[in-house]
Amino acid sequence: MSTTPVIAIHGGAGTIAAVASGAPAARPYHDALHAIVAAAQAALLGGASALDATCLAVGMLEDCPLFNAGHGAVFTHDETHELDAAVMNGADLRAGAVAGVSHIRRPVQAARAVMEDGTHVLLGGAGAEAFARAAGLEMVDASYFSTEARRQQLRHALAADRVALDHDSAPLAEGSKFGTVGAVALDQFGHLAAATSTGGMTNKRAGRIGDTPLIGAGTYADDRAAAVSCTGSGEMFMRCVAAYDVCARMRYAGQTLQQAVDAVVLEALPAIDGRGGLIAVDKHGNLSLSFNTSGMYRAHARGAETPHTAIHR
Ligand code: ASP
């Protein structure tokens, strides 16, 4: 008997307080999340693996300028783009990631290629780009990632002299928002996978690498526990090894998915001023989309049910 597939995606967490979920400004976000989760849901129902479905969803999120990954990625302090991405396969703990890349159109595909190659787990900068080029992935001029909205965010951050989370100055968010994108899935074969991609944080120092490409911090998948994709203040997620901590709590402490997620998102992270959230699915199809900010762009779909999108609580 096959498992009922489950897919969940996120487009970042943050304050997102300015506009109610039903307001017109929220519409494009709901529409984009719905279209992307529906595409991944259809793929899963058609027999795609969790790995393929998460990479598909994250690739589409990277192409969407509303979110801080791929086209629409935030600027570093030096007005450049440095993108991070990771993918992990829960069945065999294979993982791949790239960090600080500026010319790979869809960094999640490069992460996938690193994983498939199998020699290394994490490639950075020019070496990662050379690897992606050799793998035949689409390369772009760095200006492809730039949007006027992100340039304005950088100006605001420079004026305020702070390092900002993406949704800090996005249309929906006056306060702060992290715009990383991610996906987790359970496929009909009972396997889990997670993928995450980001432009990082507005006004970050050139060379800064966040939690997203660090296996265990921003991304983790283990069929024995859960698939997890995080968004938030990356430094704190790294210090908590957040994604792995969810899985470890389930495996070693016998916690349920929700107990483990609550312990990380509502206790461990806030204890060190970590803000953000994560999405997670376990092998039974339990889902948790949790955040300690006022909102997180998110969507999920179970089996053939109509997808559900949400921004606030
Ligand atoms: N976690 C990401 C980073 O620190 C930022 C985000 O989630 O928006 O790079």
GROMACS .gro file of C-alpha atoms and ligand atoms in nm:
model
  322
    1MET     CA    1   0.000   0.000   0.000
    2SER     CA    2   0.141   0.337  -0.090
    3THR     CA    3   0.173   0.628   0.150
    4THR     CA    4  -0.041   0.941   0.109
    5PRO     CA    5   0.208   1.203  -0.009
    6VAL     CA    6   0.246   1.532   0.177
    7ILE     CA    7   0.418   1.853   0.065
    8ALA     CA    8   0.481   2.176   0.254
    9ILE     CA    9   0.664   2.490   0.143
   10HIS     CA   10   0.768   2.818   0.303
   11GLY     CA   11   0.866   3.158   0.174
   12GLY     CA   12   1.015   3.298   0.491
   13ALA     CA   13   0.902   3.409   0.835
   14GLY     CA   14   0.892   3.748   1.002
   15THR     CA   15   0.682   4.027   1.138
   16ILE     CA   16   0.458   4.052   0.833
   17ALA     CA   17   0.232   4.260   1.054
   18ALA     CA   18   0.135   4.544   0.827
   19VAL     CA   19  -0.126   4.369   0.620
   20ALA     CA   20  -0.394   4.120   0.716
   21SER     CA   21  -0.378   3.788   0.534
   22GLY     CA   22  -0.690   3.871   0.336
   23ALA     CA   23  -0.570   4.215   0.221
   24PRO     CA   24  -0.503   4.279  -0.149
   25ALA     CA   25  -0.126   4.307  -0.094
   26ALA     CA   26  -0.127   3.951   0.037
   27ARG     CA   27  -0.293   3.811  -0.275
   28PRO     CA   28   0.019   3.765  -0.491
   29TYR     CA   29   0.186   3.573  -0.208
   30HIS     CA   30  -0.111   3.341  -0.164
   31ASP     CA   31  -0.137   3.290  -0.541
   32ALA     CA   32   0.233   3.211  -0.581
   33LEU     CA   33   0.239   2.974  -0.283
   34HIS     CA   34  -0.075   2.799  -0.409
   35ALA     CA   35   0.056   2.751  -0.763
   36ILE     CA   36   0.391   2.619  -0.642
   37VAL     CA   37   0.257   2.379  -0.378
   38ALA     CA   38  -0.002   2.253  -0.630
   39ALA     CA   39   0.271   2.179  -0.885
   40ALA     CA   40   0.469   1.981  -0.630
   41GLN     CA   41   0.153   1.805  -0.510
   42ALA     CA   42   0.073   1.701  -0.868
   43ALA     CA   43   0.425   1.569  -0.912
   44LEU     CA   44   0.399   1.363  -0.591
   45LEU     CA   45   0.060   1.223  -0.693
   46GLY     CA   46   0.215   1.133  -1.028
   47GLY     CA   47   0.478   0.924  -0.852
   48ALA     CA   48   0.760   1.174  -0.810
   49SER     CA   49   1.002   1.120  -0.523
   50ALA     CA   50   1.007   1.356  -0.224
   51LEU     CA   51   1.349   1.468  -0.346
   52ASP     CA   52   1.216   1.561  -0.691
   53ALA     CA   53   0.908   1.733  -0.546
   54THR     CA   54   1.105   1.948  -0.301
   55CYS     CA   55   1.359   2.048  -0.568
   56LEU     CA   56   1.074   2.134  -0.806
   57ALA     CA   57   0.901   2.352  -0.547
   58VAL     CA   58   1.220   2.530  -0.439
   59GLY     CA   59   1.322   2.588  -0.802
   60MET     CA   60   0.986   2.757  -0.863
   61LEU     CA   61   1.022   2.963  -0.545
   62GLU     CA   62   1.368   3.069  -0.664
   63ASP     CA   63   1.217   3.191  -0.990
   64CYS     CA   64   0.950   3.395  -0.806
   65PRO     CA   65   1.068   3.752  -0.728
   66LEU     CA   66   0.844   3.776  -0.419
   67PHE     CA   67   1.080   3.555  -0.223
   68ASN     CA   68   1.443   3.596  -0.120
   69ALA     CA   69   1.603   3.321  -0.326
   70GLY     CA   70   1.715   3.314  -0.688
   71HIS     CA   71   1.552   3.603  -0.880
   72GLY     CA   72   1.458   3.852  -0.609
   73ALA     CA   73   1.741   3.761  -0.372
   74VAL     CA   74   1.854   4.027  -0.125
   75PHE     CA   75   2.174   4.233  -0.158
   76THR     CA   76   2.488   4.203   0.051
   77HIS     CA   77   2.649   4.516   0.199
   78ASP     CA   78   2.860   4.537  -0.118
   79GLU     CA   79   2.547   4.537  -0.337
   80THR     CA   80   2.619   4.188  -0.464
   81HIS     CA   81   2.420   3.865  -0.437
   82GLU     CA   82   2.551   3.557  -0.256
   83LEU     CA   83   2.311   3.267  -0.259
   84ASP     CA   84   2.303   2.953  -0.045
   85ALA     CA   85   2.105   2.630  -0.098
   86ALA     CA   86   2.087   2.274   0.030
   87VAL     CA   87   1.900   1.952  -0.029
   88MET     CA   88   1.883   1.629   0.170
   89ASN     CA   89   1.735   1.287   0.099
   90GLY     CA   90   1.589   1.116   0.404
   91ALA     CA   91   1.617   0.757   0.280
   92ASP     CA   92   1.997   0.741   0.273
   93LEU     CA   93   2.108   1.071   0.435
   94ARG     CA   94   2.265   1.189   0.112
   95ALA     CA   95   2.298   1.568   0.107
   96GLY     CA   96   2.434   1.846  -0.111
   97ALA     CA   97   2.475   2.220  -0.073
   98VAL     CA   98   2.626   2.532  -0.228
   99ALA     CA   99   2.718   2.856  -0.052
  100GLY     CA  100   2.803   3.207  -0.167
  101VAL     CA  101   2.718   3.157  -0.534
  102SER     CA  102   2.629   3.447  -0.765
  103HIS     CA  103   2.577   3.304  -1.112
  104ILE     CA  104   2.373   2.984  -1.077
  105ARG     CA  105   2.014   3.055  -1.176
  106ARG     CA  106   1.862   2.794  -0.947
  107PRO     CA  107   2.106   2.718  -0.664
  108VAL     CA  108   1.890   2.427  -0.544
  109GLN     CA  109   1.976   2.242  -0.864
  110ALA     CA  110   2.344   2.293  -0.791
  111ALA     CA  111   2.292   2.157  -0.441
  112ARG     CA  112   2.118   1.856  -0.594
  113ALA     CA  113   2.406   1.806  -0.838
  114VAL     CA  114   2.658   1.814  -0.551
  115MET     CA  115   2.450   1.551  -0.375
  116GLU     CA  116   2.418   1.329  -0.683
  117ASP     CA  117   2.792   1.354  -0.748
  118GLY     CA  118   2.846   1.229  -0.397
  119THR     CA  119   3.211   1.325  -0.351
  120HIS     CA  120   3.146   1.630  -0.135
  121VAL     CA  121   2.852   1.775   0.057
  122LEU     CA  122   2.915   2.151   0.047
  123LEU     CA  123   3.082   2.356  -0.225
  124GLY     CA  124   3.136   2.731  -0.197
  125GLY     CA  125   3.188   3.032  -0.424
  126ALA     CA  126   3.380   3.005  -0.750
  127GLY     CA  127   3.441   2.632  -0.711
  128ALA     CA  128   3.070   2.569  -0.669
  129GLU     CA  129   2.999   2.775  -0.980
  130ALA     CA  130   3.259   2.588  -1.185
  131PHE     CA  131   3.102   2.263  -1.069
  132ALA     CA  132   2.753   2.383  -1.165
  133ARG     CA  133   2.873   2.499  -1.506
  134ALA     CA  134   3.036   2.162  -1.570
  135ALA     CA  135   2.714   1.990  -1.462
  136GLY     CA  136   2.534   2.182  -1.737
  137LEU     CA  137   2.321   2.398  -1.509
  138GLU     CA  138   2.185   2.732  -1.625
  139MET     CA  139   2.421   3.017  -1.541
  140VAL     CA  140   2.319   3.384  -1.534
  141ASP     CA  141   2.471   3.728  -1.494
  142ALA     CA  142   2.450   3.832  -1.129
  143SER     CA  143   2.215   4.116  -1.230
  144TYR     CA  144   1.950   3.851  -1.301
  145PHE     CA  145   1.891   3.821  -0.925
  146SER     CA  146   1.844   4.197  -0.869
  147THR     CA  147   1.507   4.361  -0.828
  148GLU     CA  148   1.432   4.725  -0.748
  149ALA     CA  149   1.245   4.624  -0.432
  150ARG     CA  150   1.556   4.452  -0.295
  151ARG     CA  151   1.776   4.750  -0.383
  152GLN     CA  152   1.545   4.971  -0.179
  153GLN     CA  153   1.563   4.725   0.110
  154LEU     CA  154   1.942   4.751   0.103
  155ARG     CA  155   1.923   5.132   0.102
  156HIS     CA  156   1.699   5.122   0.408
  157ALA     CA  157   1.925   4.873   0.583
  158LEU     CA  158   2.236   5.078   0.500
  159ALA     CA  159   2.067   5.392   0.631
  160ALA     CA  160   1.970   5.213   0.951
  161ASP     CA  161   2.309   5.040   0.967
  162ARG     CA  162   2.163   4.697   1.031
  163VAL     CA  163   2.159   4.350   0.882
  164ALA     CA  164   1.802   4.275   0.790
  165LEU     CA  165   1.593   3.971   0.739
  166ASP     CA  166   1.435   3.974   0.402
  167HIS     CA  167   1.072   4.043   0.484
  168ASP     CA  168   1.193   4.336   0.694
  169SER     CA  169   1.104   4.573   0.420
  170ALA     CA  170   0.905   4.361   0.182
  171PRO     CA  171   0.562   4.490   0.084
  172LEU     CA  172   0.392   4.291   0.352
  173ALA     CA  173   0.627   4.354   0.634
  174GLU     CA  174   0.716   4.669   0.810
  175GLY     CA  175   0.893   4.489   1.089
  176SER     CA  176   1.106   4.200   0.991
  177LYS     CA  177   1.080   3.899   0.771
  178PHE     CA  178   1.313   3.625   0.660
  179GLY     CA  179   1.254   3.537   0.297
  180THR     CA  180   1.437   3.211   0.256
  181VAL     CA  181   1.237   2.948   0.071
  182GLY     CA  182   1.208   2.580   0.142
  183ALA     CA  183   1.013   2.261   0.093
  184VAL     CA  184   0.969   1.931   0.274
  185ALA     CA  185   0.788   1.626   0.142
  186LEU     CA  186   0.680   1.270   0.213
  187ASP     CA  187   0.634   1.068  -0.104
  188GLN     CA  188   0.415   0.767  -0.180
  189PHE     CA  189   0.712   0.538  -0.120
  190GLY     CA  190   0.734   0.659   0.241
  191HIS     CA  191   1.052   0.863   0.191
  192LEU     CA  192   1.128   1.215   0.314
  193ALA     CA  193   1.329   1.502   0.165
  194ALA     CA  194   1.401   1.867   0.241
  195ALA     CA  195   1.535   2.155   0.031
  196THR     CA  196   1.611   2.518   0.122
  197SER     CA  197   1.741   2.817  -0.076
  198THR     CA  198   1.816   3.179   0.017
  199GLY     CA  199   1.979   3.507  -0.069
  200GLY     CA  200   2.065   3.537   0.299
  201MET     CA  201   2.011   3.861   0.486
  202THR     CA  202   1.997   4.214   0.345
  203ASN     CA  203   2.320   4.406   0.408
  204LYS     CA  204   2.503   4.092   0.522
  205ARG     CA  205   2.880   4.109   0.503
  206ALA     CA  206   3.023   3.967   0.180
  207GLY     CA  207   3.135   3.611   0.251
  208ARG     CA  208   2.878   3.553   0.525
  209ILE     CA  209   2.721   3.209   0.502
  210GLY     CA  210   2.396   3.136   0.683
  211ASP     CA  211   2.220   2.828   0.816
  212THR     CA  212   2.052   2.734   0.489
  213PRO     CA  213   2.340   2.537   0.326
  214LEU     CA  214   2.465   2.389   0.653
  215ILE     CA  215   2.326   2.038   0.680
  216GLY     CA  216   2.165   2.007   1.021
  217ALA     CA  217   2.126   2.382   1.079
  218GLY     CA  218   1.881   2.504   0.814
  219THR     CA  219   1.810   2.179   0.632
  220TYR     CA  220   1.786   1.815   0.736
  221ALA     CA  221   1.600   1.497   0.637
  222ASP     CA  222   1.604   1.151   0.791
  223ASP     CA  223   1.337   0.891   0.713
  224ARG     CA  224   1.366   0.774   1.076
  225ALA     CA  225   1.253   1.114   1.202
  226ALA     CA  226   1.154   1.408   0.981
  227ALA     CA  227   1.236   1.641   0.693
  228VAL     CA  228   1.298   1.999   0.807
  229SER     CA  229   1.355   2.332   0.629
  230CYS     CA  230   1.420   2.648   0.833
  231THR     CA  231   1.397   3.024   0.788
  232GLY     CA  232   1.509   3.293   1.027
  233SER     CA  233   1.810   3.456   1.186
  234GLY     CA  234   2.061   3.209   1.046
  235GLU     CA  235   2.332   3.259   1.304
  236MET     CA  236   2.099   3.140   1.581
  237PHE     CA  237   1.973   2.845   1.376
  238MET     CA  238   2.337   2.745   1.326
  239ARG     CA  239   2.412   2.771   1.697
  240CYS     CA  240   2.107   2.554   1.778
  241VAL     CA  241   2.168   2.313   1.487
  242ALA     CA  242   1.794   2.364   1.456
  243ALA     CA  243   1.688   2.124   1.181
  244TYR     CA  244   1.891   1.836   1.319
  245ASP     CA  245   1.775   1.911   1.672
  246VAL     CA  246   1.414   1.845   1.565
  247CYS     CA  247   1.516   1.503   1.432
  248ALA     CA  248   1.740   1.422   1.729
  249ARG     CA  249   1.464   1.500   1.977
  250MET     CA  250   1.235   1.262   1.791
  251ARG     CA  251   1.490   0.984   1.768
  252TYR     CA  252   1.661   1.003   2.105
  253ALA     CA  253   1.396   1.154   2.329
  254GLY     CA  254   1.094   0.993   2.166
  255GLN     CA  255   0.927   1.329   2.113
  256THR     CA  256   0.648   1.367   1.858
  257LEU     CA  257   0.713   1.593   1.561
  258GLN     CA  258   0.514   1.876   1.719
  259GLN     CA  259   0.684   1.840   2.057
  260ALA     CA  260   1.026   1.849   1.891
  261VAL     CA  261   0.939   2.147   1.673
  262ASP     CA  262   0.791   2.338   1.967
  263ALA     CA  263   1.103   2.274   2.175
  264VAL     CA  264   1.325   2.417   1.901
  265VAL     CA  265   1.111   2.703   1.767
  266LEU     CA  266   0.947   2.815   2.091
  267GLU     CA  267   1.223   2.738   2.344
  268ALA     CA  268   1.575   2.673   2.215
  269LEU     CA  269   1.579   2.948   1.951
  270PRO     CA  270   1.411   3.226   2.153
  271ALA     CA  271   1.652   3.151   2.439
  272ILE     CA  272   1.932   3.295   2.222
  273ASP     CA  273   1.716   3.554   2.043
  274GLY     CA  274   1.665   3.330   1.742
  275ARG     CA  275   1.372   3.445   1.533
  276GLY     CA  276   1.203   3.258   1.252
  277GLY     CA  277   1.036   2.928   1.191
  278LEU     CA  278   1.050   2.597   1.011
  279ILE     CA  279   0.840   2.346   0.824
  280ALA     CA  280   0.865   1.976   0.895
  281VAL     CA  281   0.698   1.650   0.798
  282ASP     CA  282   0.752   1.306   0.949
  283LYS     CA  283   0.723   0.958   0.799
  284HIS     CA  284   0.364   0.927   0.922
  285GLY     CA  285   0.266   1.239   0.732
  286ASN     CA  286   0.238   1.459   1.042
  287LEU     CA  287   0.311   1.819   0.952
  288SER     CA  288   0.434   2.110   1.157
  289LEU     CA  289   0.463   2.464   1.018
  290SER     CA  290   0.579   2.662   1.315
  291PHE     CA  291   0.728   3.008   1.380
  292ASN     CA  292   0.805   3.244   1.667
  293THR     CA  293   0.749   3.554   1.454
  294SER     CA  294   0.404   3.688   1.374
  295GLY     CA  295   0.395   3.531   1.032
  296MET     CA  296   0.551   3.284   0.791
  297TYR     CA  297   0.460   3.250   0.423
  298ARG     CA  298   0.361   2.886   0.393
  299ALA     CA  299   0.148   2.628   0.215
  300HIS     CA  300   0.085   2.259   0.231
  301ALA     CA  301  -0.110   1.985   0.058
  302ARG     CA  302  -0.191   1.632   0.165
  303GLY     CA  303  -0.280   1.365  -0.091
  304ALA     CA  304  -0.518   1.515  -0.347
  305GLU     CA  305  -0.673   1.764  -0.101
  306THR     CA  306  -0.696   2.130  -0.202
  307PRO     CA  307  -0.373   2.307  -0.100
  308HIS     CA  308  -0.385   2.543   0.196
  309THR     CA  309  -0.188   2.868   0.204
  310ALA     CA  310  -0.134   3.098   0.502
  311ILE     CA  311   0.074   3.397   0.611
  312HIS     CA  312  -0.021   3.481   0.966
  313ARG     CA  313  -0.118   3.255   1.252
  314ASP     N1  314   1.806   3.185   0.736
  314ASP     C1  315   1.849   3.273   0.630
  314ASP     C2  316   1.992   3.313   0.653
  314ASP     O1  317   2.027   3.342   0.765
  314ASP     C3  318   1.766   3.396   0.618
  314ASP     C4  319   1.620   3.375   0.600
  314ASP     O2  320   1.565   3.276   0.648
  314ASP     O3  321   1.555   3.460   0.535
  314ASP     O4  322   2.065   3.323   0.558
   0.00000   0.00000   0.00000
